[in-house]
């Protein structure tokens, strides 16, 4: 029986609900000390004095660090890309400058966390404060062209401007999205331990153990071989734990100085300034179309904030490069504004979740302007060729997403006029959107060891963010080896395992999963080789391609022979048989096909006409993410992703105080995320097929795809319900009154 395709429950689920799963902060450590960060209350200026006298005398305090006594660090590497580690380039406690509110200005280490926190309150800081620069319409005039990091900053195919000017129907609007924070339930925490041989072990809340090792190596000048990074379980990552943040560097150095393990856990409030966030965007979209709705031109430009010391770009206009065809041309561009804040970072789903709100809202406006049904409009502008690169898509089940999703939703019962559907006093609205999501290809290694008891061990330096990686990797190895899944043990999340890439970009299965498949194949092929030519070879003289694996056995069906792995290893006097997997794909951009995931999503809202309150009442998502390894974990990904999208659409915004320049709502009472009561039954369909170009496993990226285009589908539904077009997220009730 094949394990792939089975809805197997996550085997770490039991560990988590029984408390047996050790999260980073739960790992017990003898002799551990605890650190607390004191952060700046101003957003721009410098510290004139930091008086630590009282703090140093407080109970339990072991050391207090400021920029005056913290050892110097090396600069972070530049430029960065997804294949290199990233850390905020402005490093902590290195000088007296203050570039953002909530910046570390002192670190207290004590015997307990409460002692460290209390001593921190005794530190007296005198500032020379300057007016902070904050992001908003008034600062966009200072937007500049940033240097490239992930993709080219601008793109132009054909002549979009001329095509739009000449178009029979034009839509030109500005759409904005808010600053957002990841708000993982598990706070960021680091425990740094140096052993007597001078090796640093970091127990870290990270989605990128090898990137953390490399960045810490560079910035602290420690050889990579002398650093281990461990991350076994995460209580949410969402992109926020993909890069190295200042507290990790501080913990490592403090542990070295004190020669004791140091645990440093950020407070909930510090999660809004000491780690990344998703920057706001101001996007302008222009569409030109003929009177039947066929697109002739698309222009999409985006502006987002970035720190004064960095050039992080939110690539919101990216989606318009490849989602729909436009006969006359497509142009996109990104600019940034340097402001007083810390470095933003990817947040599920970076780039795409923001860009689709603008593009797919504009498409809905075009549907109304032309009188073409929104689903029909997208079918009309579907394309088998990537408009940006001119390459055919490897697989693109957009038409199936649109038609199967519409059928499941009952789209044909919708009456298109705004305010035409009601349920008693409630206004009912139905909206939809299409989506495209980047497919990433990254190298990864893995090792599979067959044991003489017939079990197998998989080792790979990738991560389980709570997404089910342990389980789906078990399924892949089990099928490749011909073992039952419960015979396969999976070890992840330690740099002492074979190197893998970050668990970001919804790319873990396609890349790390493939490396495991290759390692399992290598182990299986060695076993087959032994069966053909090893000691007392059971299949002597047969051909390797005639040997199958199933139920823990090698099977030579045509001769009705079989042997268990256990027996085979015993005959050869072996305790183990090892296979190595090394997946080293060409970068997607250099392949013959354009590879992306796709979806079409449909939402229904009930709007209270007196209060402006929007409730999502139904949602259908149809996804093309290639082959699905485990429909249960995949569905769980979609539930999480859609919930994220509902938050983006209706609730989430990190507001900045315009005078103080700091994020104001810095806890769960001020920053709203959806709860169970906000989420109705979600219906998800997987319509994709095996995509051999995407990965040898046939899978494409799924997790973040499901967060994309939820917001425009809801915004379009709100327009349908109320006749009000809200172009600014989140759609809070005052915007509907
Ligand atoms: Mo994702 S925001 O690339 O972890």
XYZ file of C-alpha atoms and ligand atoms in Angstrom:
741
model
C 0.000 0.000 0.000
C 1.212 3.464 -0.829
C 1.619 5.882 2.068
C 1.749 8.859 -0.275
C -1.731 10.176 -0.860
C -3.035 8.855 2.484
C -4.547 11.343 4.969
C -2.191 10.291 7.765
C -2.416 12.322 10.994
C 0.709 14.151 12.111
C 2.575 11.814 14.353
C 3.860 14.705 16.458
C 0.254 15.627 17.259
C 0.176 13.260 20.239
C 3.526 14.606 21.448
C 2.170 18.135 21.322
C -1.137 17.567 23.072
C 0.513 15.509 25.810
C 3.292 18.036 26.358
C 5.951 15.538 25.300
C 7.134 17.740 22.432
C 9.939 19.940 23.706
C 9.755 23.419 22.239
C 12.900 25.516 22.319
C 12.142 27.260 25.605
C 11.198 23.931 27.219
C 14.569 22.271 26.791
C 15.950 21.936 30.334
C 19.488 23.115 30.850
C 21.638 22.871 33.929
C 23.284 26.098 35.047
C 21.183 28.225 32.695
C 21.038 31.965 33.220
C 18.309 34.226 31.871
C 18.576 37.421 29.926
C 16.226 40.327 29.335
C 16.521 43.086 26.784
C 15.917 46.734 27.610
C 14.738 48.550 24.509
C 14.577 52.130 23.344
C 11.433 54.150 23.841
C 12.358 56.612 21.092
C 12.477 55.753 17.381
C 15.220 58.088 16.192
C 18.220 59.700 17.859
C 20.869 58.412 20.235
C 21.413 57.461 23.835
C 23.321 60.142 25.740
C 23.750 57.970 28.806
C 22.721 54.510 29.935
C 23.130 54.277 33.729
C 23.331 50.608 34.773
C 24.562 51.132 38.362
C 21.339 50.172 40.133
C 20.680 47.260 37.774
C 24.115 45.766 38.413
C 23.393 45.726 42.171
C 19.934 44.164 41.814
C 19.335 40.636 43.154
C 20.579 37.785 40.977
C 22.194 39.992 38.347
C 25.318 38.521 36.738
C 26.057 41.098 34.078
C 24.657 44.136 32.300
C 25.690 44.863 28.730
C 25.350 48.066 26.752
C 27.063 49.300 23.603
C 30.033 50.229 25.796
C 30.915 46.684 26.907
C 29.292 44.377 24.353
C 32.000 42.882 22.090
C 32.075 44.150 18.504
C 30.439 42.170 15.708
C 31.272 41.779 12.009
C 28.929 43.250 9.379
C 26.154 41.036 7.987
C 26.816 39.755 4.447
C 25.421 41.709 1.514
C 23.693 41.425 -0.816
C 21.390 38.750 0.435
C 19.134 36.335 -1.364
C 17.083 33.345 -0.355
C 20.155 31.160 -0.730
C 22.184 33.147 1.764
C 21.473 33.835 5.392
C 19.931 37.108 6.343
C 20.204 39.131 9.464
C 19.241 42.688 10.171
C 22.287 44.717 9.090
C 22.044 47.140 11.999
C 23.528 45.098 14.835
C 22.638 45.379 18.541
C 24.637 47.181 21.249
C 27.359 48.326 18.871
C 26.931 52.111 19.111
C 24.828 54.839 20.718
C 22.519 55.334 17.721
C 18.780 54.650 17.847
C 17.128 53.866 14.504
C 13.809 52.384 15.617
C 11.537 52.178 18.618
C 12.053 48.975 20.549
C 15.703 48.675 19.557
C 17.861 46.855 22.141
C 19.902 49.291 24.207
C 20.895 47.047 27.122
C 20.963 43.364 28.021
C 20.676 42.123 31.599
C 21.693 38.575 32.548
C 20.569 37.162 35.892
C 19.883 33.884 37.634
C 16.170 34.064 36.787
C 14.136 35.734 34.100
C 12.175 37.792 36.626
C 15.409 39.089 38.164
C 16.745 40.072 34.735
C 13.475 41.783 33.814
C 13.298 43.632 37.131
C 16.914 44.811 36.924
C 16.212 46.072 33.410
C 13.602 48.450 34.812
C 16.298 50.050 37.009
C 18.382 51.187 34.033
C 18.236 54.949 33.516
C 18.452 56.089 29.896
C 18.880 59.632 28.675
C 18.141 60.222 25.008
C 18.878 62.840 22.407
C 15.682 62.302 20.425
C 14.948 63.394 16.871
C 11.650 63.398 15.008
C 11.127 59.896 13.581
C 10.306 59.325 9.933
C 7.141 57.225 9.610
C 5.558 55.643 6.547
C 2.430 57.116 5.047
C 1.122 58.986 2.044
C 3.158 62.045 3.061
C 6.496 60.208 2.936
C 5.928 58.400 -0.377
C 7.290 61.391 -2.249
C 10.666 60.346 -0.835
C 10.398 56.851 -2.327
C 13.525 55.641 -4.068
C 14.516 52.781 -6.378
C 16.090 50.115 -4.177
C 18.785 47.657 -5.231
C 17.523 44.230 -6.269
C 17.532 41.263 -3.958
C 15.035 38.497 -4.757
C 13.739 39.430 -8.207
C 14.378 42.362 -10.526
C 12.802 45.450 -8.991
C 11.052 46.449 -12.224
C 9.727 44.519 -15.214
C 8.386 45.543 -18.589
C 7.054 43.369 -21.386
C 5.546 45.143 -24.420
C 4.229 48.674 -23.875
C 1.708 48.653 -21.066
C 1.352 52.419 -20.853
C 0.367 52.865 -24.501
C -1.939 49.849 -24.366
C -3.759 51.231 -21.318
C -4.102 54.734 -22.800
C -5.646 53.255 -25.952
C -7.904 50.761 -24.119
C -11.703 50.828 -24.464
C -12.102 50.187 -20.722
C -9.674 51.429 -18.072
C -9.424 50.786 -14.350
C -6.907 52.857 -12.412
C -6.900 52.709 -8.631
C -4.721 52.756 -5.549
C -4.908 49.887 -3.061
C -3.233 49.834 0.321
C -2.368 47.182 2.871
C -1.378 47.622 6.512
C 1.755 46.780 8.449
C 1.257 43.351 10.001
C 3.109 41.217 12.521
C 3.466 37.444 12.532
C 2.087 36.930 16.051
C 3.220 33.351 16.454
C 1.918 31.794 19.655
C 5.451 30.689 20.548
C 7.690 33.686 21.287
C 11.172 33.903 19.811
C 13.672 32.354 22.205
C 17.330 31.484 22.066
C 19.412 29.418 24.438
C 23.139 29.706 23.857
C 25.491 27.104 25.331
C 29.264 27.003 24.890
C 31.003 23.725 25.729
C 34.523 23.377 27.065
C 35.863 22.712 23.573
C 34.607 26.119 22.418
C 31.603 24.897 20.433
C 28.460 27.010 20.541
C 25.067 25.281 20.528
C 22.048 27.466 19.869
C 18.621 26.107 20.750
C 16.739 28.468 18.514
C 13.209 29.196 17.344
C 14.166 29.162 13.684
C 12.922 28.083 10.269
C 16.515 28.109 9.001
C 19.045 26.271 11.158
C 21.814 26.302 8.538
C 21.231 29.955 7.715
C 21.403 30.780 11.414
C 24.680 28.876 11.693
C 26.155 30.698 8.708
C 25.070 34.156 9.788
C 26.176 33.715 13.390
C 29.488 32.386 12.069
C 30.024 35.494 9.943
C 28.825 38.114 12.417
C 30.478 36.645 15.513
C 33.563 35.299 13.731
C 33.122 31.674 14.838
C 33.960 28.864 12.370
C 30.770 27.119 11.196
C 32.102 23.756 12.426
C 32.009 25.186 15.947
C 28.316 26.073 15.842
C 25.304 23.755 16.197
C 21.793 25.061 15.757
C 18.817 23.044 16.990
C 15.110 23.592 16.239
C 12.932 20.512 16.771
C 9.459 22.039 17.014
C 8.099 25.496 16.311
C 4.937 27.059 17.628
C 4.458 29.015 14.416
C 7.033 30.541 12.122
C 5.150 32.218 9.274
C 8.385 33.731 7.900
C 9.192 35.618 11.105
C 11.644 32.953 12.236
C 13.439 32.571 8.906
C 16.235 35.041 9.560
C 18.571 35.898 12.389
C 17.435 38.666 14.704
C 19.539 40.709 17.138
C 18.596 38.806 20.313
C 20.199 35.607 19.005
C 23.535 37.359 18.583
C 23.271 38.934 22.035
C 22.527 35.608 23.720
C 25.488 33.903 22.044
C 27.918 36.634 23.077
C 26.594 36.956 26.617
C 26.942 33.196 27.135
C 30.520 33.395 25.957
C 31.342 36.322 28.250
C 29.735 34.694 31.301
C 30.779 31.145 30.473
C 27.252 30.002 31.376
C 24.276 29.045 29.209
C 22.052 32.040 28.515
C 18.344 31.810 27.701
C 16.798 34.884 26.126
C 13.084 34.921 25.413
C 11.461 37.987 23.902
C 8.444 39.431 25.640
C 5.201 39.562 23.673
C 5.662 43.324 23.209
C 9.239 42.846 21.981
C 7.893 40.545 19.240
C 6.663 43.758 17.584
C 10.082 45.408 17.311
C 12.945 42.929 17.677
C 11.941 40.577 14.890
C 10.512 41.256 11.447
C 7.090 42.289 10.258
C 5.256 42.665 6.971
C 5.522 46.225 5.719
C 2.519 48.177 4.511
C 2.126 48.754 0.781
C 0.677 51.525 -1.341
C -0.040 49.957 -4.710
C -1.349 51.525 -7.872
C -2.833 49.283 -10.525
C -3.956 50.263 -14.019
C -5.750 47.801 -16.264
C -6.654 48.337 -19.913
C -9.117 45.997 -21.615
C -11.320 45.756 -24.667
C -15.075 46.038 -24.131
C -15.359 42.264 -23.738
C -12.893 42.243 -20.841
C -9.829 40.947 -22.651
C -6.811 42.593 -21.019
C -4.601 44.746 -23.244
C -2.330 46.226 -20.566
C -1.446 45.895 -16.869
C 0.588 48.363 -14.839
C 1.276 47.635 -11.174
C 3.550 49.752 -8.965
C 4.126 49.359 -5.241
C 5.759 51.442 -2.518
C 6.654 50.040 0.883
C 8.653 51.177 3.923
C 12.101 49.881 4.788
C 14.541 50.860 7.570
C 17.037 53.686 7.262
C 19.831 51.079 7.345
C 18.373 48.475 4.955
C 16.647 47.950 1.593
C 14.132 45.157 2.194
C 11.599 45.166 -0.646
C 8.080 43.822 -0.446
C 7.570 42.587 -4.024
C 3.835 43.230 -4.133
C 3.693 43.905 -7.894
C 5.356 40.571 -8.662
C 2.048 38.768 -9.157
C 1.034 40.945 -12.082
C 4.032 39.728 -14.063
C 2.668 36.214 -14.574
C -0.957 35.807 -13.464
C -2.961 36.993 -16.517
C -2.165 37.636 -20.159
C -2.301 41.222 -21.481
C -1.878 41.561 -25.245
C -0.235 45.013 -25.221
C 2.145 44.628 -22.295
C 2.721 44.422 -18.558
C 4.917 46.690 -16.454
C 5.670 46.527 -12.738
C 7.853 48.479 -10.346
C 8.769 48.695 -6.654
C 10.019 51.590 -4.575
C 10.915 51.890 -0.924
C 10.804 54.686 1.642
C 13.463 54.718 4.364
C 11.830 55.175 7.748
C 12.548 54.547 11.432
C 11.627 50.895 11.915
C 13.403 47.573 12.084
C 13.944 45.316 9.076
C 10.754 43.795 7.654
C 10.761 40.140 6.679
C 8.631 37.701 4.717
C 5.281 36.973 6.323
C 2.876 34.359 5.088
C 2.484 35.005 2.257
C 5.030 37.698 1.489
C 4.749 39.636 -1.762
C 1.882 37.632 -3.252
C -0.704 38.077 -0.481
C -0.349 41.853 -0.797
C -0.122 42.062 -4.573
C -3.163 39.908 -5.219
C -5.319 42.204 -3.115
C -4.592 45.022 -5.551
C -4.627 43.054 -8.813
C -7.625 40.865 -8.044
C -9.628 43.793 -6.640
C -8.906 45.674 -9.867
C -9.996 42.629 -11.880
C -13.308 42.681 -9.999
C -13.678 46.360 -10.830
C -13.012 45.457 -14.466
C -15.666 42.731 -14.309
C -18.228 45.328 -13.200
C -17.016 47.904 -15.735
C -17.391 45.451 -18.634
C -20.371 43.473 -17.357
C -18.406 40.240 -17.639
C -18.806 37.661 -14.870
C -15.672 37.583 -12.630
C -15.034 33.867 -13.260
C -15.579 34.270 -16.994
C -13.269 37.295 -16.998
C -10.464 35.210 -15.560
C -11.092 32.301 -17.924
C -10.873 34.825 -20.754
C -7.484 36.112 -19.592
C -5.981 32.759 -18.624
C -2.673 31.956 -20.326
C -0.615 28.792 -20.915
C 2.495 30.962 -21.432
C 4.148 32.955 -18.646
C 3.782 36.557 -19.883
C 7.030 37.585 -18.169
C 9.447 34.951 -19.430
C 7.608 33.674 -22.513
C 8.081 30.112 -21.235
C 5.168 27.689 -21.056
C 3.955 26.921 -17.538
C 4.947 23.419 -16.421
C 1.409 22.783 -15.219
C -1.313 25.391 -14.737
C -4.676 24.066 -13.691
C -6.179 27.574 -13.418
C -9.180 26.671 -15.570
C -9.949 23.681 -13.364
C -9.461 25.811 -10.241
C -11.956 28.339 -11.623
C -14.571 25.904 -12.894
C -14.364 23.277 -10.130
C -14.229 25.970 -7.447
C -17.192 27.826 -8.950
C -19.208 24.600 -9.176
C -18.482 23.654 -5.573
C -19.379 27.163 -4.400
C -22.566 27.407 -6.458
C -21.378 30.549 -8.232
C -24.093 30.203 -10.889
C -26.723 31.133 -8.292
C -25.112 34.510 -7.654
C -26.921 37.591 -8.934
C -24.217 40.070 -9.954
C -25.818 43.399 -8.926
C -24.432 44.825 -5.687
C -26.925 44.613 -2.775
C -29.039 42.162 -4.756
C -28.667 39.221 -2.365
C -30.071 39.309 1.159
C -30.868 37.098 4.084
C -33.367 38.960 6.243
C -31.700 42.235 7.239
C -28.232 41.001 6.296
C -26.609 41.839 2.992
C -25.068 38.793 1.331
C -22.037 39.172 -0.910
C -20.113 36.678 -2.991
C -16.669 37.380 -4.378
C -13.812 35.472 -5.896
C -10.210 35.843 -6.991
C -7.521 33.892 -8.801
C -3.944 33.485 -7.617
C -0.436 32.516 -8.607
C 2.398 31.598 -6.246
C 6.151 31.351 -6.771
C 7.773 27.931 -6.863
C 11.204 27.808 -5.246
C 13.941 25.299 -5.995
C 16.693 24.931 -3.429
C 19.400 22.355 -2.761
C 19.095 19.943 0.128
C 20.725 16.822 1.492
C 19.371 13.901 3.451
C 20.479 10.516 4.740
C 18.477 7.308 5.106
C 19.785 4.434 7.222
C 18.247 0.968 7.019
C 18.708 -0.997 10.259
C 19.064 -4.738 10.667
C 15.707 -4.872 12.478
C 13.978 -3.769 9.294
C 13.395 -0.176 10.382
C 14.747 2.991 8.809
C 16.001 6.329 10.070
C 15.654 9.514 7.995
C 17.924 12.440 8.823
C 17.581 15.840 7.184
C 18.460 19.327 8.386
C 15.043 20.733 7.568
C 12.284 21.818 9.955
C 8.726 21.140 11.025
C 7.016 24.471 11.641
C 3.858 22.700 12.730
C 3.080 21.956 9.095
C 3.553 18.185 9.263
C 7.048 17.846 7.793
C 7.931 14.920 10.085
C 4.903 13.018 8.846
C 5.029 13.731 5.121
C 8.752 12.976 5.018
C 7.994 9.676 6.743
C 5.452 8.919 4.008
C 7.927 9.675 1.217
C 10.673 7.515 2.755
C 8.270 4.686 3.569
C 7.003 4.439 -0.010
C 10.445 4.670 -1.559
C 11.788 1.929 0.716
C 8.684 -0.248 0.679
C 8.203 0.047 4.440
C 5.163 0.801 6.543
C 5.318 4.433 7.740
C 5.593 3.368 11.393
C 8.870 1.611 10.569
C 10.411 4.956 9.627
C 11.812 7.361 12.218
C 12.426 10.952 11.145
C 15.000 13.278 12.653
C 14.972 16.962 11.686
C 16.078 20.335 12.952
C 19.759 20.010 13.848
C 22.781 21.277 11.918
C 24.579 18.029 12.755
C 22.222 16.408 10.207
C 22.690 16.671 6.413
C 22.352 20.300 5.318
C 19.030 21.545 4.007
C 17.670 24.966 3.191
C 15.253 27.207 5.075
C 11.679 26.080 5.583
C 10.236 29.098 3.816
C 8.507 29.860 0.544
C 6.260 26.787 0.870
C 9.211 24.879 -0.549
C 10.043 22.263 2.082
C 8.273 19.333 0.439
C 9.482 20.024 -3.089
C 13.097 20.375 -1.981
C 13.830 18.720 1.378
C 11.197 16.106 0.541
C 12.982 15.320 -2.699
C 16.342 14.972 -0.954
C 14.748 12.373 1.339
C 13.295 10.518 -1.630
C 16.750 10.451 -3.259
C 18.395 9.212 -0.047
C 15.778 6.487 0.356
C 16.289 5.490 -3.279
C 20.034 5.275 -2.696
C 19.552 3.038 0.356
C 17.041 0.867 -1.521
C 19.377 0.545 -4.524
C 22.210 -0.586 -2.284
C 19.911 -3.193 -0.805
C 18.900 -4.374 -4.286
C 22.564 -4.568 -5.249
C 23.225 -6.790 -2.210
C 20.292 -9.010 -3.131
C 21.751 -9.485 -6.597
C 25.462 -9.788 -5.816
C 25.994 -9.824 -2.030
C 26.559 -12.687 0.385
C 24.282 -15.671 -0.299
C 22.534 -13.456 -2.852
C 18.861 -14.445 -3.091
C 18.306 -12.824 -6.484
C 21.691 -13.758 -8.069
C 21.604 -13.349 -11.820
C 18.429 -11.215 -11.890
C 18.227 -7.629 -13.149
C 17.951 -4.744 -10.685
C 14.966 -3.244 -12.493
C 12.948 -6.414 -11.850
C 13.212 -5.997 -8.077
C 10.364 -4.259 -6.273
C 10.052 -3.224 -2.648
C 6.950 -3.691 -0.487
C 6.063 -4.560 3.117
C 9.673 -4.432 4.307
C 10.822 -6.816 1.588
C 12.640 -6.895 -1.698
C 10.552 -8.850 -4.167
C 11.586 -10.557 -7.391
C 8.070 -11.165 -8.603
C 8.831 -13.100 -11.772
C 10.692 -15.777 -9.807
C 8.342 -15.598 -6.834
C 11.280 -14.780 -4.543
C 11.483 -12.264 -1.727
C 13.686 -11.329 1.204
C 13.196 -8.928 4.088
C 15.601 -6.038 4.609
C 16.415 -7.563 8.017
C 17.358 -10.913 6.541
C 19.331 -9.304 3.737
C 21.422 -7.254 6.166
C 21.950 -10.347 8.377
C 23.183 -12.406 5.437
C 25.732 -9.752 4.692
C 26.777 -9.240 8.296
C 25.628 -5.604 8.187
C 24.104 -3.616 11.026
C 23.072 -0.762 8.720
C 22.843 0.259 5.100
C 23.120 3.968 4.358
C 21.853 6.001 1.406
C 22.685 9.660 0.801
C 20.461 12.074 -1.072
C 21.748 15.263 -2.605
C 19.139 17.331 -4.427
C 20.695 20.152 -6.373
C 18.088 21.561 -8.751
C 18.626 24.224 -11.374
C 17.089 27.517 -10.349
C 13.522 27.838 -11.533
C 14.335 30.904 -13.638
C 16.874 28.876 -15.644
C 14.551 25.950 -16.373
C 12.657 25.386 -19.651
C 9.259 25.864 -18.006
C 7.772 28.493 -15.734
C 6.718 26.791 -12.496
C 4.045 28.273 -10.223
C 1.163 27.089 -8.058
C -2.340 28.377 -8.788
C -5.688 28.763 -7.136
C -9.170 30.186 -7.431
C -10.974 31.062 -4.227
C -14.589 31.972 -3.491
C -15.986 33.649 -0.405
C -19.406 34.620 0.880
C -19.929 37.330 3.482
C -22.886 38.517 5.554
C -22.756 42.219 6.255
C -24.781 43.906 8.950
C -26.009 47.044 7.134
C -26.385 49.049 10.362
C -23.078 48.154 12.022
C -20.843 47.541 8.999
C -19.821 44.256 10.547
C -18.536 41.692 8.026
C -18.752 37.970 8.750
C -17.321 35.342 6.451
C -20.028 32.711 6.040
C -18.591 30.320 3.432
C -15.299 29.800 1.673
C -14.198 27.475 -1.119
C -10.581 27.220 -2.264
C -9.511 25.230 -5.330
C -5.754 24.700 -5.487
C -3.246 23.487 -8.035
C -0.166 22.667 -5.942
C 0.878 19.659 -7.994
C 0.709 16.247 -6.385
C -0.591 16.165 -2.799
C 1.450 13.881 -0.535
C -0.963 13.949 2.400
C -4.477 15.354 1.855
C -5.010 15.785 5.601
C -1.923 17.892 6.322
C -2.557 19.725 3.029
C -6.095 20.567 4.117
C -4.736 21.732 7.469
C -2.321 24.009 5.602
C -5.278 25.462 3.720
C -7.290 26.005 6.904
C -4.333 27.919 8.339
C -3.704 29.862 5.147
C -7.322 30.890 4.644
C -7.493 31.947 8.293
C -4.452 34.136 7.686
C -6.223 35.619 4.682
C -9.319 36.386 6.755
C -7.096 38.193 9.254
C -5.506 40.212 6.479
C -8.893 41.053 4.984
C -10.813 42.016 8.110
C -8.670 42.423 11.232
C -4.903 42.738 11.149
C -3.102 46.067 11.330
C -0.084 47.229 13.268
C -0.643 50.909 13.780
C 2.225 53.362 14.085
C 2.065 56.370 16.366
C 2.765 59.212 13.893
C 4.620 61.303 16.481
C 6.518 58.649 18.447
C 7.108 56.404 15.433
C 6.400 53.169 17.279
C 3.976 50.324 16.767
C 1.170 50.959 19.239
C -0.737 47.691 19.442
C 1.834 45.260 20.766
C -0.168 42.377 22.190
C -3.119 40.122 21.350
C -5.643 42.515 22.829
C -4.685 45.293 20.426
C -3.639 43.254 17.426
C -6.614 41.225 16.262
C -6.280 37.847 14.580
C -9.176 35.549 13.670
C -10.444 33.163 16.312
C -12.477 29.995 15.757
C -15.665 32.050 15.965
C -14.524 34.096 12.933
C -13.928 31.073 10.699
C -16.810 29.157 9.083
C -16.584 25.738 7.464
C -13.829 25.888 4.845
C -14.072 23.747 1.752
C -10.847 22.975 -0.083
C -10.253 21.143 -3.373
C -6.922 19.984 -4.716
C -7.049 19.845 -8.485
C -3.337 19.722 -9.365
C -1.426 16.834 -10.875
C 2.099 15.473 -10.665
C 4.439 18.222 -11.929
C 7.740 16.664 -12.883
C 9.250 20.033 -13.713
C 8.460 21.379 -10.241
C 10.179 18.576 -8.329
C 10.932 14.866 -8.680
C 8.198 14.362 -6.078
C 5.722 16.124 -8.361
C 4.731 18.645 -5.699
C 4.498 22.426 -5.932
C 4.316 24.951 -3.098
C 1.043 24.859 -1.146
C 1.074 26.460 2.318
C 1.375 30.118 1.447
C -0.669 29.762 -1.746
C -3.673 29.174 0.482
C -3.209 32.539 2.242
C -3.134 34.357 -1.086
C -6.190 36.020 -2.667
C -8.428 35.405 0.340
C -8.397 39.170 0.985
C -9.493 40.253 -2.518
C -12.156 37.510 -2.617
C -13.562 38.913 0.641
C -13.181 42.537 -0.485
C -14.985 41.670 -3.727
C -17.707 39.936 -1.723
C -18.046 43.032 0.469
C -18.490 45.164 -2.656
C -21.101 42.730 -3.950
C -22.919 42.862 -0.621
C -22.775 46.612 -0.035
C -21.839 48.412 -3.243
C -18.855 49.882 -1.379
C -15.412 49.236 -2.821
C -12.892 49.174 0.033
C -9.368 49.525 -1.347
C -7.621 49.698 2.005
C -7.016 46.638 4.229
C -8.221 45.619 6.701
C -11.919 46.166 5.939
C -12.893 47.442 9.361
C -16.449 48.433 10.080
C -15.961 52.195 9.955
C -15.016 51.885 6.280
C -18.496 50.522 5.550
C -20.517 53.132 7.468
Mo 7.395 32.068 4.442
S 6.682 33.938 4.847
O 8.423 32.254 3.098
O 8.103 31.455 5.903
